[in-house]
Short mmCIF file of N, CA, C and O in Angstrom, two decimals:
data_model
loop_
_atom_site.label_atom_id
_atom_site.label_comp_id
_atom_site.label_asym_id
_atom_site.label_seq_id
_atom_site.Cartn_x
_atom_site.Cartn_y
_atom_site.Cartn_z
N MET G 399 77.15 -53.38 -65.94
CA MET G 399 75.99 -54.00 -66.56
C MET G 399 75.35 -54.96 -65.55
O MET G 399 76.00 -55.78 -64.95
N THR G 400 74.05 -54.83 -65.40
CA THR G 400 73.28 -55.75 -64.58
C THR G 400 72.50 -56.65 -65.53
O THR G 400 71.82 -56.17 -66.43
N THR G 401 72.60 -57.94 -65.34
CA THR G 401 71.87 -58.86 -66.21
C THR G 401 70.62 -59.34 -65.49
O THR G 401 70.40 -59.05 -64.31
N TRP G 402 69.82 -60.09 -66.20
CA TRP G 402 68.66 -60.73 -65.59
C TRP G 402 69.14 -61.78 -64.60
O TRP G 402 70.20 -62.38 -64.76
N ASN G 403 68.33 -62.04 -63.62
CA ASN G 403 68.57 -63.16 -62.71
C ASN G 403 68.20 -64.42 -63.50
O ASN G 403 67.05 -64.59 -63.88
N PRO G 404 69.14 -65.32 -63.76
CA PRO G 404 68.84 -66.48 -64.60
C PRO G 404 67.80 -67.41 -64.02
O PRO G 404 67.20 -68.19 -64.75
N SER G 405 67.53 -67.34 -62.71
CA SER G 405 66.51 -68.20 -62.13
C SER G 405 65.16 -67.51 -61.99
O SER G 405 64.21 -68.11 -61.50
N ALA G 406 65.06 -66.25 -62.42
CA ALA G 406 63.80 -65.52 -62.34
C ALA G 406 62.80 -66.09 -63.36
O ALA G 406 63.19 -66.55 -64.43
N PRO G 407 61.52 -66.05 -63.03
CA PRO G 407 60.51 -66.54 -63.96
C PRO G 407 60.59 -65.81 -65.31
O PRO G 407 60.76 -64.59 -65.35
N GLY G 408 60.50 -66.58 -66.37
CA GLY G 408 60.48 -66.00 -67.71
C GLY G 408 61.84 -65.75 -68.33
O GLY G 408 61.92 -65.38 -69.49
N VAL G 409 62.91 -65.94 -67.59
CA VAL G 409 64.25 -65.69 -68.13
C VAL G 409 64.76 -66.96 -68.79
O VAL G 409 64.81 -68.02 -68.16
N LEU G 410 65.11 -66.84 -70.04
CA LEU G 410 65.64 -67.95 -70.83
C LEU G 410 67.14 -67.75 -71.02
O LEU G 410 67.57 -66.69 -71.47
N ARG G 411 67.90 -68.79 -70.69
CA ARG G 411 69.34 -68.77 -70.96
C ARG G 411 69.55 -69.47 -72.29
O ARG G 411 69.27 -70.65 -72.44
N LEU G 412 70.02 -68.71 -73.28
CA LEU G 412 70.32 -69.27 -74.59
C LEU G 412 71.59 -70.12 -74.48
O LEU G 412 72.35 -69.98 -73.52
N PRO G 413 71.83 -71.00 -75.45
CA PRO G 413 73.02 -71.87 -75.37
C PRO G 413 74.33 -71.11 -75.17
O PRO G 413 75.23 -71.61 -74.49
N SER G 414 74.45 -69.89 -75.70
CA SER G 414 75.68 -69.11 -75.53
C SER G 414 75.81 -68.51 -74.14
O SER G 414 76.87 -67.97 -73.79
N GLY G 415 74.74 -68.56 -73.35
CA GLY G 415 74.74 -67.94 -72.04
C GLY G 415 73.99 -66.62 -72.00
O GLY G 415 73.73 -66.08 -70.92
N ARG G 416 73.67 -66.06 -73.16
CA ARG G 416 72.87 -64.83 -73.18
C ARG G 416 71.55 -65.08 -72.47
O ARG G 416 70.96 -66.15 -72.62
N LEU G 417 71.08 -64.07 -71.74
CA LEU G 417 69.81 -64.17 -71.03
C LEU G 417 68.80 -63.24 -71.69
O LEU G 417 69.10 -62.08 -71.97
N VAL G 418 67.59 -63.76 -71.91
CA VAL G 418 66.51 -62.98 -72.50
C VAL G 418 65.26 -63.27 -71.67
O VAL G 418 64.97 -64.43 -71.35
N ARG G 419 64.52 -62.22 -71.32
CA ARG G 419 63.29 -62.42 -70.56
C ARG G 419 62.10 -62.39 -71.51
O ARG G 419 61.96 -61.48 -72.31
N GLY G 420 61.25 -63.38 -71.40
CA GLY G 420 59.98 -63.39 -72.10
C GLY G 420 58.88 -63.08 -71.10
O GLY G 420 58.98 -63.45 -69.93
N ARG G 421 57.84 -62.39 -71.58
CA ARG G 421 56.72 -62.13 -70.67
C ARG G 421 55.47 -61.75 -71.45
O ARG G 421 55.53 -61.42 -72.63
N GLY G 422 54.36 -61.77 -70.76
CA GLY G 422 53.09 -61.33 -71.31
C GLY G 422 52.81 -59.91 -70.87
O GLY G 422 52.89 -59.59 -69.67
N LEU G 423 52.49 -59.06 -71.82
CA LEU G 423 52.22 -57.65 -71.50
C LEU G 423 50.91 -57.46 -70.75
O LEU G 423 50.69 -56.41 -70.16
N ARG G 424 50.04 -58.46 -70.75
CA ARG G 424 48.80 -58.37 -69.99
C ARG G 424 49.03 -58.61 -68.50
O ARG G 424 48.12 -58.42 -67.69
N HIS G 425 50.23 -59.05 -68.14
CA HIS G 425 50.57 -59.34 -66.75
C HIS G 425 51.38 -58.17 -66.18
O HIS G 425 52.03 -57.44 -66.92
N PRO G 426 51.37 -58.02 -64.87
CA PRO G 426 52.17 -56.93 -64.27
C PRO G 426 53.65 -57.10 -64.58
O PRO G 426 54.15 -58.21 -64.74
N LEU G 427 54.32 -55.99 -64.63
CA LEU G 427 55.77 -55.98 -64.83
C LEU G 427 56.43 -56.72 -63.67
O LEU G 427 56.14 -56.43 -62.51
N PRO G 428 57.28 -57.70 -63.95
CA PRO G 428 57.94 -58.42 -62.86
C PRO G 428 58.83 -57.52 -62.03
O PRO G 428 59.34 -56.51 -62.51
N ALA G 429 59.04 -57.92 -60.79
CA ALA G 429 59.95 -57.19 -59.91
C ALA G 429 61.37 -57.33 -60.45
O ALA G 429 61.68 -58.27 -61.17
N GLY G 430 62.20 -56.40 -60.08
CA GLY G 430 63.60 -56.46 -60.49
C GLY G 430 63.94 -55.37 -61.48
O GLY G 430 63.16 -54.45 -61.72
N PRO G 431 65.12 -55.49 -62.09
CA PRO G 431 65.56 -54.43 -63.00
C PRO G 431 64.68 -54.35 -64.24
O PRO G 431 64.08 -55.35 -64.66
N LEU G 432 64.61 -53.16 -64.80
CA LEU G 432 63.84 -52.95 -66.03
C LEU G 432 64.64 -53.41 -67.24
O LEU G 432 65.88 -53.42 -67.20
N PRO G 433 63.95 -53.75 -68.32
CA PRO G 433 64.68 -54.06 -69.55
C PRO G 433 65.44 -52.83 -70.05
O PRO G 433 65.07 -51.69 -69.77
N GLU G 434 66.49 -53.10 -70.79
CA GLU G 434 67.22 -52.03 -71.47
C GLU G 434 66.82 -51.96 -72.94
O GLU G 434 67.11 -50.98 -73.62
N PHE G 435 66.15 -53.02 -73.41
CA PHE G 435 65.62 -53.07 -74.77
C PHE G 435 64.52 -54.12 -74.79
O PHE G 435 64.63 -55.16 -74.13
N ALA G 436 63.45 -53.83 -75.55
CA ALA G 436 62.35 -54.78 -75.65
C ALA G 436 61.87 -54.90 -77.09
O ALA G 436 61.93 -53.94 -77.85
N VAL G 437 61.39 -56.09 -77.42
CA VAL G 437 60.71 -56.33 -78.68
C VAL G 437 59.28 -56.68 -78.31
O VAL G 437 59.05 -57.68 -77.60
N HIS G 438 58.33 -55.86 -78.74
CA HIS G 438 56.92 -56.09 -78.46
C HIS G 438 56.24 -56.65 -79.71
O HIS G 438 56.33 -56.07 -80.79
N LEU G 439 55.58 -57.78 -79.53
CA LEU G 439 54.94 -58.51 -80.62
C LEU G 439 53.43 -58.39 -80.43
O LEU G 439 52.83 -59.15 -79.67
N ARG G 440 52.84 -57.42 -81.11
CA ARG G 440 51.41 -57.13 -80.91
C ARG G 440 50.76 -56.79 -82.23
O ARG G 440 51.41 -56.31 -83.16
N GLY G 441 49.45 -57.00 -82.30
CA GLY G 441 48.70 -56.62 -83.49
C GLY G 441 48.58 -55.11 -83.63
O GLY G 441 48.51 -54.59 -84.74
N ARG G 442 48.52 -54.42 -82.50
CA ARG G 442 48.46 -52.95 -82.49
C ARG G 442 49.63 -52.41 -81.68
O ARG G 442 50.13 -53.07 -80.78
N ARG G 443 50.02 -51.19 -82.03
CA ARG G 443 51.18 -50.59 -81.34
C ARG G 443 50.89 -50.52 -79.83
O ARG G 443 49.87 -49.98 -79.40
N PRO G 444 51.80 -51.05 -79.03
CA PRO G 444 51.63 -50.97 -77.57
C PRO G 444 52.05 -49.59 -77.07
O PRO G 444 52.74 -48.85 -77.77
N PRO G 445 51.65 -49.24 -75.85
CA PRO G 445 52.13 -47.98 -75.27
C PRO G 445 53.65 -48.02 -75.12
O PRO G 445 54.23 -49.10 -74.96
N GLU G 446 54.27 -46.87 -75.18
CA GLU G 446 55.72 -46.79 -74.99
C GLU G 446 56.05 -47.27 -73.57
O GLU G 446 55.46 -46.82 -72.61
N PRO G 447 57.01 -48.19 -73.44
CA PRO G 447 57.29 -48.77 -72.13
C PRO G 447 58.16 -47.92 -71.21
O PRO G 447 58.23 -48.17 -70.02
N GLY G 448 58.86 -46.93 -71.74
CA GLY G 448 59.76 -46.14 -70.90
C GLY G 448 61.22 -46.57 -71.05
O GLY G 448 62.08 -46.09 -70.32
N TRP G 449 61.50 -47.48 -71.95
CA TRP G 449 62.86 -47.91 -72.28
C TRP G 449 62.88 -48.19 -73.77
O TRP G 449 61.82 -48.32 -74.39
N PRO G 450 64.05 -48.24 -74.39
CA PRO G 450 64.10 -48.47 -75.84
C PRO G 450 63.38 -49.78 -76.22
O PRO G 450 63.53 -50.80 -75.54
N SER G 451 62.61 -49.69 -77.28
CA SER G 451 61.86 -50.87 -77.72
C SER G 451 61.57 -50.77 -79.20
O SER G 451 61.69 -49.70 -79.81
N THR G 452 61.18 -51.89 -79.75
CA THR G 452 60.72 -51.93 -81.13
C THR G 452 59.44 -52.74 -81.16
O THR G 452 59.24 -53.65 -80.34
N TRP G 453 58.56 -52.40 -82.08
CA TRP G 453 57.27 -53.06 -82.21
C TRP G 453 57.25 -53.84 -83.51
O TRP G 453 57.56 -53.31 -84.58
N VAL G 454 56.90 -55.12 -83.41
CA VAL G 454 56.68 -55.97 -84.57
C VAL G 454 55.18 -56.22 -84.65
O VAL G 454 54.58 -56.74 -83.70
N ARG G 455 54.58 -55.82 -85.76
CA ARG G 455 53.13 -56.01 -85.91
C ARG G 455 52.86 -57.50 -86.15
O ARG G 455 53.23 -58.05 -87.19
N TRP G 456 52.21 -58.12 -85.15
CA TRP G 456 52.04 -59.56 -85.15
C TRP G 456 50.73 -59.88 -84.42
O TRP G 456 50.67 -59.91 -83.20
N PRO G 457 49.65 -60.15 -85.16
CA PRO G 457 48.37 -60.46 -84.52
C PRO G 457 48.44 -61.76 -83.69
O PRO G 457 49.18 -62.69 -84.04
N ASP G 458 47.69 -61.79 -82.63
CA ASP G 458 47.64 -62.95 -81.73
C ASP G 458 47.32 -64.23 -82.51
O ASP G 458 46.44 -64.24 -83.37
N PHE G 459 48.06 -65.28 -82.22
CA PHE G 459 47.93 -66.62 -82.82
C PHE G 459 48.38 -66.70 -84.27
O PHE G 459 48.28 -67.75 -84.88
N TRP G 460 48.90 -65.63 -84.85
CA TRP G 460 49.29 -65.64 -86.25
C TRP G 460 50.79 -65.50 -86.40
O TRP G 460 51.54 -65.94 -85.57
N LEU G 461 51.18 -64.88 -87.49
CA LEU G 461 52.60 -64.66 -87.80
C LEU G 461 52.85 -63.17 -87.97
O LEU G 461 51.91 -62.40 -88.19
N PRO G 462 54.11 -62.75 -87.91
CA PRO G 462 54.40 -61.32 -88.13
C PRO G 462 53.94 -60.90 -89.52
O PRO G 462 54.12 -61.64 -90.49
N LEU G 463 53.34 -59.72 -89.59
CA LEU G 463 52.86 -59.22 -90.88
C LEU G 463 54.02 -58.85 -91.80
O LEU G 463 53.86 -58.87 -93.02
N ASP G 464 55.17 -58.53 -91.23
CA ASP G 464 56.37 -58.23 -92.01
C ASP G 464 57.50 -59.12 -91.48
O ASP G 464 58.21 -58.75 -90.55
N PRO G 465 57.66 -60.32 -92.06
CA PRO G 465 58.69 -61.24 -91.55
C PRO G 465 60.10 -60.66 -91.57
O PRO G 465 60.90 -60.96 -90.68
N ALA G 466 60.42 -59.82 -92.55
CA ALA G 466 61.75 -59.21 -92.59
C ALA G 466 61.96 -58.27 -91.40
O ALA G 466 63.04 -58.25 -90.80
N ALA G 467 60.94 -57.51 -91.04
CA ALA G 467 61.04 -56.63 -89.87
C ALA G 467 61.17 -57.45 -88.59
O ALA G 467 61.93 -57.07 -87.68
N ALA G 468 60.45 -58.56 -88.51
CA ALA G 468 60.55 -59.43 -87.34
C ALA G 468 61.97 -59.99 -87.23
O ALA G 468 62.58 -59.96 -86.15
N THR G 469 62.51 -60.46 -88.34
CA THR G 469 63.86 -61.00 -88.34
C THR G 469 64.88 -59.94 -87.91
O THR G 469 65.78 -60.22 -87.12
N ALA G 470 64.73 -58.72 -88.40
CA ALA G 470 65.63 -57.64 -88.01
C ALA G 470 65.52 -57.36 -86.50
O ALA G 470 66.53 -57.15 -85.83
N ALA G 471 64.30 -57.37 -85.97
CA ALA G 471 64.11 -57.14 -84.54
C ALA G 471 64.73 -58.27 -83.73
O ALA G 471 65.36 -58.03 -82.69
N PHE G 472 64.58 -59.53 -84.18
CA PHE G 472 65.18 -60.66 -83.48
C PHE G 472 66.70 -60.55 -83.49
O PHE G 472 67.36 -60.79 -82.48
N ARG G 473 67.27 -60.16 -84.63
CA ARG G 473 68.72 -60.03 -84.72
C ARG G 473 69.23 -58.94 -83.77
O ARG G 473 70.25 -59.11 -83.11
N GLU G 474 68.51 -57.81 -83.71
CA GLU G 474 68.92 -56.75 -82.80
C GLU G 474 68.79 -57.20 -81.34
O GLU G 474 69.68 -56.95 -80.53
N ALA G 475 67.71 -57.90 -81.01
CA ALA G 475 67.53 -58.40 -79.65
C ALA G 475 68.66 -59.36 -79.28
O ALA G 475 69.22 -59.27 -78.19
N TRP G 476 68.97 -60.28 -80.18
CA TRP G 476 70.03 -61.26 -79.91
C TRP G 476 71.37 -60.54 -79.71
O TRP G 476 72.11 -60.85 -78.77
N ARG G 477 71.67 -59.58 -80.58
CA ARG G 477 72.93 -58.84 -80.48
C ARG G 477 73.00 -58.10 -79.15
O ARG G 477 74.01 -58.16 -78.44
N ARG G 478 71.91 -57.42 -78.79
CA ARG G 478 71.92 -56.61 -77.57
C ARG G 478 71.93 -57.46 -76.31
O ARG G 478 72.43 -57.02 -75.26
N ALA G 479 71.40 -58.68 -76.40
CA ALA G 479 71.36 -59.56 -75.22
C ALA G 479 72.75 -59.95 -74.73
O ALA G 479 72.90 -60.41 -73.60
N ALA G 480 73.76 -59.74 -75.55
CA ALA G 480 75.13 -60.03 -75.11
C ALA G 480 75.57 -59.10 -73.99
O ALA G 480 76.39 -59.49 -73.15
N THR G 481 75.02 -57.88 -73.96
CA THR G 481 75.46 -56.90 -72.96
C THR G 481 74.33 -56.15 -72.27
O THR G 481 74.59 -55.34 -71.39
N GLU G 482 73.07 -56.39 -72.68
CA GLU G 482 71.95 -55.64 -72.13
C GLU G 482 70.84 -56.59 -71.67
O GLU G 482 70.78 -57.74 -72.08
N ARG G 483 69.93 -56.05 -70.84
CA ARG G 483 68.74 -56.80 -70.43
C ARG G 483 67.69 -56.65 -71.55
O ARG G 483 67.14 -55.57 -71.75
N VAL G 484 67.42 -57.75 -72.23
CA VAL G 484 66.49 -57.75 -73.37
C VAL G 484 65.24 -58.53 -72.99
O VAL G 484 65.33 -59.60 -72.38
N GLU G 485 64.11 -57.95 -73.37
CA GLU G 485 62.82 -58.59 -73.10
C GLU G 485 62.08 -58.78 -74.42
O GLU G 485 62.08 -57.91 -75.28
N ILE G 486 61.46 -59.95 -74.58
CA ILE G 486 60.58 -60.25 -75.70
C ILE G 486 59.19 -60.40 -75.10
O ILE G 486 59.02 -61.17 -74.14
N ALA G 487 58.19 -59.70 -75.63
CA ALA G 487 56.88 -59.73 -74.99
C ALA G 487 55.74 -59.63 -76.01
O ALA G 487 55.83 -58.90 -76.99
N CYS G 488 54.70 -60.41 -75.74
CA CYS G 488 53.44 -60.31 -76.49
C CYS G 488 52.32 -60.20 -75.45
O CYS G 488 52.60 -59.94 -74.28
N GLY G 489 51.10 -60.40 -75.84
CA GLY G 489 50.00 -60.27 -74.90
C GLY G 489 50.07 -61.25 -73.75
O GLY G 489 50.07 -60.88 -72.58
N GLY G 490 50.15 -62.55 -74.08
CA GLY G 490 50.15 -63.57 -73.05
C GLY G 490 51.51 -64.12 -72.69
O GLY G 490 51.67 -64.77 -71.66
N GLY G 491 52.51 -63.91 -73.56
CA GLY G 491 53.86 -64.36 -73.27
C GLY G 491 54.15 -65.79 -73.66
O GLY G 491 55.16 -66.35 -73.22
N ARG G 492 53.32 -66.39 -74.52
CA ARG G 492 53.53 -67.79 -74.88
C ARG G 492 53.76 -68.00 -76.38
O ARG G 492 54.83 -68.42 -76.79
N GLY G 493 52.73 -67.76 -77.19
CA GLY G 493 52.81 -68.09 -78.61
C GLY G 493 53.80 -67.25 -79.39
O GLY G 493 54.79 -67.76 -79.90
N ARG G 494 53.52 -65.95 -79.48
CA ARG G 494 54.41 -65.07 -80.23
C ARG G 494 55.75 -64.93 -79.53
O ARG G 494 56.81 -64.99 -80.17
N THR G 495 55.73 -64.78 -78.20
CA THR G 495 56.98 -64.68 -77.45
C THR G 495 57.79 -65.95 -77.59
O THR G 495 59.00 -65.91 -77.85
N GLY G 496 57.16 -67.10 -77.44
CA GLY G 496 57.86 -68.37 -77.59
C GLY G 496 58.44 -68.55 -78.98
O GLY G 496 59.56 -69.05 -79.15
N THR G 497 57.69 -68.13 -79.99
CA THR G 497 58.16 -68.20 -81.37
C THR G 497 59.40 -67.34 -81.55
O THR G 497 60.41 -67.77 -82.12
N ALA G 498 59.36 -66.12 -81.03
CA ALA G 498 60.51 -65.22 -81.13
C ALA G 498 61.71 -65.77 -80.36
O ALA G 498 62.85 -65.72 -80.83
N LEU G 499 61.47 -66.32 -79.17
CA LEU G 499 62.57 -66.89 -78.39
C LEU G 499 63.20 -68.08 -79.12
O LEU G 499 64.42 -68.25 -79.10
N ALA G 500 62.38 -68.88 -79.79
CA ALA G 500 62.92 -69.99 -80.58
C ALA G 500 63.79 -69.46 -81.72
O ALA G 500 64.85 -70.03 -82.02
N CYS G 501 63.37 -68.37 -82.34
CA CYS G 501 64.19 -67.76 -83.40
C CYS G 501 65.50 -67.22 -82.83
O CYS G 501 66.56 -67.36 -83.47
N LEU G 502 65.47 -66.65 -81.62
CA LEU G 502 66.71 -66.21 -80.99
C LEU G 502 67.63 -67.40 -80.71
O LEU G 502 68.85 -67.30 -80.86
N ALA G 503 67.05 -68.53 -80.32
CA ALA G 503 67.86 -69.73 -80.08
C ALA G 503 68.54 -70.18 -81.37
O ALA G 503 69.69 -70.64 -81.34
N ILE G 504 67.86 -70.04 -82.51
CA ILE G 504 68.46 -70.37 -83.80
C ILE G 504 69.60 -69.39 -84.11
O ILE G 504 70.68 -69.80 -84.52
N LEU G 505 69.35 -68.11 -83.88
CA LEU G 505 70.42 -67.12 -84.07
C LEU G 505 71.61 -67.43 -83.16
O LEU G 505 72.76 -67.15 -83.50
N ASP G 506 71.34 -68.05 -82.03
CA ASP G 506 72.38 -68.39 -81.06
C ASP G 506 73.10 -69.68 -81.42
O ASP G 506 74.02 -70.08 -80.71
N GLY G 507 72.67 -70.35 -82.49
CA GLY G 507 73.39 -71.52 -82.95
C GLY G 507 72.64 -72.85 -82.91
O GLY G 507 73.15 -73.85 -83.40
N LEU G 508 71.45 -72.88 -82.31
CA LEU G 508 70.69 -74.13 -82.29
C LEU G 508 70.15 -74.45 -83.68
O LEU G 508 69.71 -73.54 -84.39
N PRO G 509 70.10 -75.71 -84.07
CA PRO G 509 69.43 -76.07 -85.32
C PRO G 509 67.93 -75.79 -85.19
O PRO G 509 67.35 -75.95 -84.11
N PRO G 510 67.27 -75.37 -86.27
CA PRO G 510 65.84 -75.07 -86.20
C PRO G 510 65.00 -76.21 -85.61
O PRO G 510 64.06 -75.95 -84.85
N ALA G 511 65.35 -77.45 -85.88
CA ALA G 511 64.58 -78.57 -85.35
C ALA G 511 64.67 -78.67 -83.83
O ALA G 511 63.79 -79.27 -83.20
N ASP G 512 65.70 -78.10 -83.22
CA ASP G 512 65.88 -78.17 -81.77
C ASP G 512 65.36 -76.95 -81.03
O ASP G 512 65.27 -76.97 -79.80
N ALA G 513 65.03 -75.89 -81.75
CA ALA G 513 64.69 -74.62 -81.11
C ALA G 513 63.39 -74.67 -80.31
O ALA G 513 63.34 -74.18 -79.18
N ILE G 514 62.34 -75.26 -80.86
CA ILE G 514 61.06 -75.30 -80.14
C ILE G 514 61.17 -76.19 -78.89
O ILE G 514 60.78 -75.75 -77.80
N PRO G 515 61.72 -77.41 -79.01
CA PRO G 515 61.87 -78.20 -77.78
C PRO G 515 62.72 -77.50 -76.72
O PRO G 515 62.42 -77.57 -75.52
N PHE G 516 63.76 -76.78 -77.15
CA PHE G 516 64.60 -76.03 -76.22
C PHE G 516 63.79 -74.97 -75.48
O PHE G 516 63.86 -74.87 -74.24
N VAL G 517 63.01 -74.19 -76.20
CA VAL G 517 62.23 -73.12 -75.58
C VAL G 517 61.13 -73.70 -74.69
O VAL G 517 60.88 -73.21 -73.59
N ARG G 518 60.50 -74.77 -75.13
CA ARG G 518 59.46 -75.40 -74.30
C ARG G 518 60.04 -75.99 -73.02
O ARG G 518 59.40 -75.97 -71.98
N ALA G 519 61.25 -76.52 -73.08
CA ALA G 519 61.88 -77.10 -71.89
C ALA G 519 62.43 -76.04 -70.94
O ALA G 519 62.45 -76.25 -69.72
N ASN G 520 62.85 -74.89 -71.48
CA ASN G 520 63.55 -73.90 -70.67
C ASN G 520 62.81 -72.60 -70.44
O ASN G 520 63.27 -71.76 -69.66
N TYR G 521 61.67 -72.40 -71.12
CA TYR G 521 60.90 -71.17 -70.94
C TYR G 521 59.45 -71.50 -70.56
O TYR G 521 59.01 -71.20 -69.46
N SER G 522 58.71 -72.12 -71.46
CA SER G 522 57.32 -72.48 -71.19
C SER G 522 56.93 -73.66 -72.06
O SER G 522 57.15 -73.65 -73.27
N ARG G 523 56.32 -74.66 -71.45
CA ARG G 523 55.89 -75.83 -72.23
C ARG G 523 54.78 -75.47 -73.21
O ARG G 523 54.47 -76.25 -74.11
N HIS G 524 54.19 -74.29 -73.06
CA HIS G 524 53.12 -73.83 -73.96
C HIS G 524 53.64 -72.92 -75.07
O HIS G 524 52.85 -72.37 -75.83
N ALA G 525 54.94 -72.71 -75.13
CA ALA G 525 55.53 -71.80 -76.12
C ALA G 525 55.29 -72.31 -77.54
O ALA G 525 55.26 -73.51 -77.77
N VAL G 526 55.14 -71.38 -78.46
CA VAL G 526 54.92 -71.66 -79.89
C VAL G 526 53.62 -72.45 -80.02
O VAL G 526 53.61 -73.67 -80.09
N GLU G 527 52.50 -71.70 -80.10
CA GLU G 527 51.18 -72.30 -79.94
C GLU G 527 50.54 -72.89 -81.19
O GLU G 527 49.73 -73.79 -81.08
N THR G 528 50.85 -72.37 -82.36
CA THR G 528 50.09 -72.77 -83.54
C THR G 528 50.97 -73.50 -84.55
O THR G 528 52.19 -73.35 -84.55
N PRO G 529 50.34 -74.27 -85.45
CA PRO G 529 51.13 -74.96 -86.48
C PRO G 529 51.93 -73.99 -87.35
O PRO G 529 53.06 -74.28 -87.73
N TRP G 530 51.37 -72.83 -87.67
CA TRP G 530 52.08 -71.88 -88.52
C TRP G 530 53.22 -71.21 -87.76
O TRP G 530 54.23 -70.89 -88.36
N GLN G 531 53.09 -71.04 -86.44
CA GLN G 531 54.22 -70.55 -85.66
C GLN G 531 55.34 -71.60 -85.64
O GLN G 531 56.51 -71.25 -85.79
N ARG G 532 54.98 -72.87 -85.50
CA ARG G 532 56.00 -73.93 -85.54
C ARG G 532 56.70 -73.94 -86.90
O ARG G 532 57.92 -74.07 -86.98
N ARG G 533 55.94 -73.79 -87.98
CA ARG G 533 56.51 -73.77 -89.32
C ARG G 533 57.43 -72.56 -89.50
O ARG G 533 58.49 -72.65 -90.10
N PHE G 534 57.02 -71.41 -88.95
CA PHE G 534 57.86 -70.20 -89.02
C PHE G 534 59.22 -70.47 -88.39
O PHE G 534 60.26 -70.13 -88.96
N VAL G 535 59.23 -71.12 -87.23
CA VAL G 535 60.49 -71.42 -86.55
C VAL G 535 61.32 -72.42 -87.35
O VAL G 535 62.52 -72.22 -87.54
N THR G 536 60.70 -73.49 -87.82
CA THR G 536 61.48 -74.52 -88.52
C THR G 536 62.04 -74.04 -89.85
O THR G 536 63.01 -74.60 -90.35
N HIS G 537 61.47 -72.95 -90.39
CA HIS G 537 61.99 -72.38 -91.65
C HIS G 537 62.84 -71.13 -91.41
O HIS G 537 63.36 -70.55 -92.36
N PHE G 538 62.97 -70.71 -90.13
CA PHE G 538 63.76 -69.54 -89.81
C PHE G 538 65.23 -69.86 -90.01
O PHE G 538 65.70 -70.95 -89.69
N THR G 539 65.95 -68.92 -90.55
CA THR G 539 67.38 -69.14 -90.80
C THR G 539 68.21 -68.08 -90.11
O THR G 539 67.80 -66.92 -90.02
N ALA G 540 69.35 -68.48 -89.61
CA ALA G 540 70.25 -67.55 -88.93
C ALA G 540 71.08 -66.74 -89.91
O ALA G 540 71.80 -65.84 -89.52
N HIS G 541 70.99 -67.03 -91.20
CA HIS G 541 71.81 -66.33 -92.20
C HIS G 541 71.04 -65.23 -92.88
O HIS G 541 69.93 -65.26 -93.13
#
């Protein structure tokens, strides 16, 4: 198994040590190994990336249209990140991606109140862009 380089741009180390890469799909694919699984957070279905992925219908600046499907995708991403290269991606790589990464941090054991500051400190200070995205994270549960 090859993991992400923990010092590569966009790679977030969760408290358990799992590594997850966040990125914006509007930007070129970063150099290095390809993901082994991806969660794409877009309003419209993205093109197939060439590796296993799941699509969560999530319009820019808003919330997932099916929160249960989003939660299932986050749980699968978190589970797979233990042994695979997992990528979370939206258009710009900040709001929706940051929101999803904060939810993964909660699944990883962080209290919801600590998840956004953790992602902003360790991924992007612009992560989780809107008040409703912040509320989604603070009400997200690992159970």
